[in-house]
Coordinates of C-alpha atoms in Angstrom, one line a residue:
M6 CA -23.0 -10.2 -8.0
T7 CA -20.5 -8.9 -5.4
D8 CA -22.5 -5.7 -4.9
N9 CA -25.7 -7.8 -4.4
R10 CA -23.9 -10.0 -1.9
R11 CA -22.7 -7.0 0.1
L12 CA -26.1 -5.4 -0.1
I13 CA -27.9 -8.5 1.3
L14 CA -25.3 -9.0 4.1
S15 CA -25.7 -5.3 5.0
W16 CA -29.5 -5.7 5.1
A17 CA -29.0 -8.7 7.4
E18 CA -26.8 -6.8 9.7
Q19 CA -29.3 -4.0 10.0
G20 CA -32.1 -6.5 10.7
F21 CA -34.0 -6.0 7.5
I22 CA -33.8 -9.7 6.6
Q23 CA -35.4 -11.9 9.2
G24 CA -35.2 -15.2 7.4
D25 CA -32.3 -17.4 6.3
V26 CA -29.5 -15.2 4.8
E27 CA -28.1 -18.2 2.8
A28 CA -31.5 -18.7 1.2
A29 CA -31.5 -15.0 0.2
L30 CA -28.0 -15.3 -1.3
A31 CA -29.0 -18.4 -3.2
A32 CA -32.2 -16.8 -4.5
T33 CA -30.4 -13.8 -5.8
Q34 CA -27.5 -15.8 -7.2
S35 CA -25.1 -13.8 -5.1
R36 CA -22.7 -16.6 -4.2
P37 CA -19.4 -16.8 -6.0
A38 CA -19.9 -18.5 -9.4
K39 CA -17.6 -21.0 -10.9
K40 CA -16.1 -18.4 -13.2
E41 CA -15.1 -16.3 -10.1
W42 CA -13.6 -19.3 -8.4
F43 CA -11.6 -20.1 -11.6
S44 CA -10.4 -16.5 -11.8
F45 CA -9.2 -16.6 -8.1
I46 CA -7.5 -20.0 -8.4
S47 CA -5.9 -18.9 -11.7
Q48 CA -4.5 -15.7 -10.2
F49 CA -3.3 -17.5 -7.1
L50 CA -1.5 -20.2 -9.2
M51 CA 0.1 -17.5 -11.4
W52 CA 1.5 -15.6 -8.5
S53 CA 2.6 -18.7 -6.7
G54 CA 4.4 -19.9 -9.8
A55 CA 6.2 -16.6 -10.4
V56 CA 7.4 -16.5 -6.8
A57 CA 8.4 -20.2 -6.9
I58 CA 10.4 -19.7 -10.1
T59 CA 12.2 -16.7 -8.6
V60 CA 13.0 -18.3 -5.3
G61 CA 13.9 -21.6 -7.1
M62 CA 16.5 -19.8 -9.2
I63 CA 18.1 -18.3 -6.2
F64 CA 18.4 -21.7 -4.4
F65 CA 19.5 -23.4 -7.7
F66 CA 22.5 -21.0 -7.9
A67 CA 23.3 -21.4 -4.2
F68 CA 23.2 -25.2 -4.5
N69 CA 25.2 -25.4 -7.8
W70 CA 27.5 -22.5 -7.2
E71 CA 30.7 -24.4 -7.5
A72 CA 29.5 -26.7 -10.3
M73 CA 28.5 -23.9 -12.7
G74 CA 30.7 -21.3 -14.4
R75 CA 29.8 -17.6 -14.2
F76 CA 28.8 -17.5 -17.9
A77 CA 26.3 -20.4 -17.3
K78 CA 24.9 -18.6 -14.3
F79 CA 24.4 -15.3 -16.0
G80 CA 23.1 -16.9 -19.2
L81 CA 20.5 -19.0 -17.4
L82 CA 19.2 -16.1 -15.3
E83 CA 19.1 -13.6 -18.2
S84 CA 17.4 -16.2 -20.4
I85 CA 14.6 -16.5 -17.9
M86 CA 14.4 -12.7 -17.7
L87 CA 14.1 -12.5 -21.5
L88 CA 11.4 -15.2 -21.5
A89 CA 9.5 -13.1 -18.9
A90 CA 9.9 -10.0 -21.1
F91 CA 8.7 -11.9 -24.2
I92 CA 5.6 -13.2 -22.3
Y93 CA 4.8 -9.7 -21.2
S94 CA 5.1 -8.4 -24.8
R95 CA 2.6 -10.9 -25.9
L96 CA 0.0 -10.0 -23.3
D97 CA -2.5 -7.2 -23.0
D98 CA -1.8 -4.4 -20.6
Q99 CA -3.4 -4.3 -17.2
R100 CA -4.0 -8.1 -17.1
T101 CA -2.9 -10.1 -14.1
S102 CA -0.6 -12.2 -16.2
S103 CA 1.2 -9.2 -17.5
T104 CA 1.7 -7.9 -13.9
V105 CA 3.0 -11.3 -12.8
S106 CA 5.5 -11.3 -15.7
L107 CA 6.8 -7.8 -14.7
S108 CA 6.9 -8.7 -11.1
G109 CA 8.9 -11.8 -11.9
M110 CA 11.3 -9.7 -13.9
A111 CA 11.6 -7.2 -11.0
L112 CA 12.5 -10.0 -8.6
L113 CA 14.9 -11.6 -11.0
T114 CA 16.6 -8.2 -11.4
G115 CA 17.5 -8.3 -7.7
A116 CA 18.8 -11.9 -8.1
L117 CA 20.9 -10.7 -11.1
L118 CA 22.4 -7.8 -9.1
A119 CA 23.2 -10.2 -6.2
L120 CA 24.8 -12.7 -8.6
T121 CA 26.9 -9.9 -10.1
G122 CA 28.1 -8.7 -6.7
Q123 CA 28.9 -12.3 -5.5
T124 CA 30.6 -13.3 -8.7
Y125 CA 32.9 -10.3 -9.1
Q126 CA 33.2 -9.3 -5.5
T127 CA 32.7 -5.6 -6.2
G128 CA 32.9 -4.6 -2.5
A129 CA 29.9 -2.4 -2.8
D130 CA 27.9 -1.5 0.3
P131 CA 24.5 -3.3 0.7
W132 CA 22.6 -0.1 0.2
Q133 CA 24.0 0.2 -3.3
L134 CA 22.5 -3.1 -4.3
F135 CA 19.0 -2.1 -3.2
A136 CA 19.4 1.4 -4.7
A137 CA 20.4 -0.1 -8.1
W138 CA 17.5 -2.5 -7.8
A139 CA 15.0 0.2 -7.1
A140 CA 16.4 2.3 -10.0
L141 CA 16.3 -0.5 -12.5
I142 CA 12.7 -1.6 -11.8
T143 CA 11.4 2.0 -11.9
P144 CA 10.6 1.9 -15.7
W145 CA 8.8 -1.4 -15.3
A146 CA 6.7 0.0 -12.4
V147 CA 5.8 3.0 -14.6
I148 CA 5.0 0.8 -17.6
G149 CA 3.1 -1.8 -15.6
R150 CA 1.0 0.7 -13.6
S151 CA 0.8 -2.0 -11.0
S152 CA 0.6 -1.3 -7.3
T153 CA 2.5 -4.6 -6.7
L154 CA 5.6 -3.2 -8.4
W155 CA 5.2 0.1 -6.7
L156 CA 5.0 -1.6 -3.3
L157 CA 8.2 -3.4 -4.0
W158 CA 9.7 -0.1 -5.1
I159 CA 8.6 1.7 -1.9
G160 CA 10.1 -1.1 0.2
L161 CA 13.4 -1.0 -1.7
V162 CA 13.7 2.8 -1.4
N163 CA 13.0 2.8 2.3
L164 CA 15.5 -0.1 2.9
T165 CA 18.1 1.7 0.8
L166 CA 17.7 4.9 2.9
M167 CA 17.9 2.9 6.1
L168 CA 21.0 1.0 5.1
Y169 CA 22.7 4.1 3.8
L170 CA 22.1 6.0 7.0
N171 CA 23.3 3.0 9.0
T172 CA 26.5 2.9 7.0
F173 CA 27.4 6.6 6.9
R174 CA 25.3 8.0 9.8
G175 CA 24.5 11.0 7.6
L176 CA 23.3 12.3 4.2
F177 CA 25.1 14.7 1.8
G178 CA 27.8 15.3 4.4
F179 CA 25.4 16.1 7.3
L180 CA 25.7 13.8 10.3
F181 CA 22.4 12.7 11.9
R182 CA 21.4 11.0 15.1
E183 CA 19.2 8.0 14.9
E184 CA 16.3 10.1 16.0
D185 CA 16.9 12.4 13.1
W186 CA 16.5 9.6 10.6
L187 CA 12.8 9.6 11.3
W188 CA 12.5 13.0 9.8
L189 CA 14.0 11.8 6.6
F190 CA 11.6 8.8 6.5
L191 CA 8.7 11.0 7.2
A192 CA 9.6 13.5 4.4
V193 CA 10.3 10.7 1.9
N194 CA 7.1 8.7 2.6
S195 CA 5.0 11.9 2.8
A196 CA 6.2 12.8 -0.7
F197 CA 5.3 9.2 -1.8
I198 CA 1.7 9.8 -0.5
V199 CA 1.4 12.9 -2.7
L200 CA 2.9 11.2 -5.7
F201 CA 0.7 8.1 -5.6
E202 CA -2.5 9.9 -4.7
A203 CA -1.8 12.1 -7.7
L204 CA -1.3 9.0 -9.8
A205 CA -4.6 7.4 -8.6
Y206 CA -6.8 7.1 -11.6
P207 CA -9.5 9.8 -11.3
G208 CA -12.0 7.7 -13.2
S209 CA -11.6 4.6 -11.0
P210 CA -13.8 3.9 -8.0
H211 CA -10.7 4.4 -5.8
G212 CA -9.8 7.8 -7.2
S213 CA -12.6 9.7 -5.5
S214 CA -15.2 8.8 -2.9
K215 CA -17.7 11.2 -4.3
Q216 CA -17.6 10.1 -8.0
N217 CA -20.7 8.7 -9.6
V218 CA -20.4 7.6 -13.2
S219 CA -23.8 7.3 -14.7
D220 CA -23.1 7.4 -18.4
Q221 CA -22.1 3.8 -19.2
E222 CA -21.1 4.8 -22.7
S223 CA -18.2 6.8 -21.2
L224 CA -16.6 3.7 -19.7
D225 CA -13.7 1.8 -21.2
K226 CA -13.2 -2.0 -21.0
N227 CA -12.0 -1.7 -17.4
G228 CA -15.1 0.2 -16.3
L229 CA -13.2 3.5 -16.0
D230 CA -14.5 6.9 -16.9
I231 CA -12.8 7.9 -20.2
K232 CA -14.0 11.5 -19.9
S233 CA -12.0 12.0 -16.8
T234 CA -8.8 10.5 -18.2
P235 CA -5.9 12.8 -17.4
R236 CA -3.1 13.6 -19.8
Y237 CA -0.7 11.5 -17.8
A238 CA -3.0 8.4 -18.0
F239 CA -0.2 6.2 -19.2
I240 CA 1.3 6.1 -15.7
T241 CA -1.8 6.3 -13.6
L242 CA -2.7 3.5 -11.1
Y243 CA -6.0 1.7 -10.8
N244 CA -6.0 1.5 -7.0
R245 CA -4.5 3.4 -4.0
Q246 CA -2.5 0.6 -2.3
A247 CA 0.8 2.3 -2.9
A248 CA -0.5 5.5 -1.3
Q249 CA -2.0 3.6 1.6
V250 CA 1.3 1.8 2.4
S251 CA 3.3 5.1 2.1
A252 CA 0.8 6.7 4.5
L253 CA 1.1 3.8 7.0
I254 CA 4.9 4.1 7.0
A255 CA 4.8 7.8 7.4
G256 CA 2.1 7.5 10.1
V257 CA 4.3 5.1 12.1
T258 CA 7.2 7.5 11.7
V259 CA 5.4 10.6 12.8
T260 CA 3.9 8.8 15.8
W261 CA 7.3 7.6 16.8
L262 CA 8.6 11.2 16.6
A263 CA 5.7 12.4 18.8
I264 CA 6.4 9.8 21.4
I265 CA 10.1 10.8 21.4
A266 CA 9.1 14.4 21.8
I267 CA 6.9 13.6 24.8
F268 CA 9.8 12.1 26.7
D269 CA 12.6 14.2 25.3
S270 CA 11.0 17.6 24.7
N271 CA 14.3 19.5 24.8
D272 CA 15.8 17.9 21.7
E273 CA 12.7 17.1 19.8
I274 CA 10.6 20.3 20.2
W275 CA 9.0 20.0 16.8
G276 CA 7.8 16.4 17.2
L277 CA 4.4 17.1 18.7
P278 CA 3.5 20.2 16.5
V279 CA 4.5 18.3 13.3
Y280 CA 2.5 15.3 14.5
V281 CA -0.6 17.4 15.1
I282 CA -0.3 19.1 11.7
W283 CA 0.4 15.9 9.8
M284 CA -2.4 14.0 11.4
A285 CA -4.8 16.9 10.8
A286 CA -3.9 17.0 7.1
V287 CA -4.3 13.2 6.8
F288 CA -7.6 13.3 8.6
Y289 CA -9.0 16.0 6.3
V290 CA -7.8 14.3 3.1
Y291 CA -9.0 10.8 4.0
R292 CA -12.2 11.8 5.7
Y293 CA -13.5 14.5 3.4
R294 CA -11.7 14.1 0.1
V295 CA -11.0 10.4 -0.3
V296 CA -12.7 8.3 2.5
D297 CA -10.3 5.6 3.6
L298 CA -11.3 3.7 6.7
V299 CA -7.9 1.9 6.8
L300 CA -6.0 5.1 7.2
L301 CA -8.6 6.7 9.5
S302 CA -8.3 3.6 11.7
G303 CA -4.5 4.2 11.8
C304 CA -5.1 7.8 12.8
V305 CA -7.4 6.7 15.6
L306 CA -4.8 4.1 16.8
S307 CA -2.0 6.7 16.6
G308 CA -4.0 9.2 18.6
I309 CA -4.8 6.7 21.3
M310 CA -1.1 5.8 21.6
V311 CA 0.1 9.5 21.8
V312 CA -2.6 10.4 24.4
T313 CA -1.6 7.3 26.4
F314 CA 2.0 8.3 26.4
L315 CA 1.1 11.9 27.3
L316 CA -0.9 10.8 30.3
G317 CA 2.0 8.6 31.3
R318 CA 4.4 11.5 31.1
M319 CA 2.1 13.8 33.0
L320 CA 1.6 11.2 35.8
E321 CA 5.1 9.8 35.9
D322 CA 5.8 11.4 39.3
M323 CA 2.7 9.6 40.8
L324 CA 2.5 6.3 39.0
D325 CA 0.4 4.5 41.6
D326 CA -2.7 2.3 41.2
G327 CA -4.9 5.3 40.7
A328 CA -2.7 6.6 37.8
F329 CA -2.7 3.3 36.1
L330 CA -6.4 3.0 36.5
L331 CA -6.9 6.5 34.9
I332 CA -4.6 5.5 32.0
S333 CA -6.5 2.3 31.5
M334 CA -9.9 4.0 31.6
A335 CA -8.6 6.5 29.1
I336 CA -7.4 3.8 26.7
I337 CA -10.8 1.9 27.0
G338 CA -12.8 5.1 26.5
L339 CA -10.8 6.3 23.5
S340 CA -10.8 2.9 21.9
A341 CA -14.6 2.6 22.4
A342 CA -15.2 6.1 21.0
G343 CA -12.9 5.5 18.0
G344 CA -14.5 2.1 17.3
I345 CA -18.0 3.6 17.4
W346 CA -17.1 6.5 15.1
L347 CA -15.4 4.2 12.6
K348 CA -18.4 1.8 12.6
K349 CA -20.7 4.7 12.0
L350 CA -18.6 6.0 9.2
S351 CA -18.5 2.6 7.7
Q352 CA -22.2 2.3 7.8
Q353 CA -22.5 5.7 6.1
Q354 CA -20.2 4.6 3.3
K355 CA -22.2 1.3 2.9
A356 CA -25.5 3.3 2.7
L357 CA -23.9 5.7 0.1
A358 CA -22.7 2.7 -1.9
Q359 CA -26.1 1.1 -1.7
H360 CA -27.8 4.3 -2.8
T361 CA -25.4 4.6 -5.8
H362 CA -25.9 1.0 -6.7
C363 CA -29.7 1.4 -6.7
E364 CA -29.5 4.5 -8.9
K365 CA -27.4 2.7 -11.4
D366 CA -29.9 -0.2 -11.5
Q367 CA -32.8 2.1 -12.3
P368 CA -33.5 2.2 -16.0
S369 CA -33.1 5.6 -17.6
E370 CA -36.4 7.2 -18.5
E371 CA -36.7 8.2 -22.2
A372 CA -38.0 11.7 -22.9

């Protein structure tokens, strides 16, 4: 149904449908059905309930801090965590409800660590709280195979690194300037890209842009190709959201390094070369290996920013009206060219998806 809706809307954009698009959607039953609305509302309520319970526990302890003893606090919080673990044990894997249960346990773990630190006044640095939090939810992220948990884990790791560097101004005894921190974030998040792209399920639609599963008997209950199941399938992910977020963080970091190198070329001589190499690698992977319009859009935006700062640096001695006009025209031209290229690439991907959809709908001819 979703594919039919996208197909009809795509035809309407290309001018193939001259009549009423709504009538075409109604005739082909391409509008969301009651079952789809029920699924959406059910998932929304589950996630809202999990977040509400977690936040409610935190505010409950804050409001009743003096009235409750420490054993009552720990007992209540751990009882809810055990209840979430019990609910997860009774659910099937890879269901939204199981992911919600694990996510609730992960958030409550942070509340438990904060409660421990506040109750016993351990004097630990803030980065230790988030480091312990990330370490404790790692097994659950592996078991759950959920990008939601991995996104939380990525955020905790990056926050831990930032707080650690802000506290000690160095790592393993080496003192760093604030500009040098960016290299660490770039290295860490680039490693995350490799990790999560490797964990992307090869048999899923997100694992490869060129994959076409025609043998329906080789699909499991989730619509994934069993024949391409890797040996490490028990930890694979069904989408690439974790890799995308890691790539966006690394992209912001490497762009920042390039901008610093433009205005401080003496201290950051490697900023621009690393930027060019990193962007070239990302462009190759997400254009020719796994087509990702979101990350390609980020590459285009980053390139426009770096070119703009380069022009500003080159024309800094004559920043008059003509220089600003040149920079403005360059921004407009690059933005237009990037938008046209991305739109053309999007149309190509839609055409490829339509072609694949039509091939799947054709009945196989018996010999």
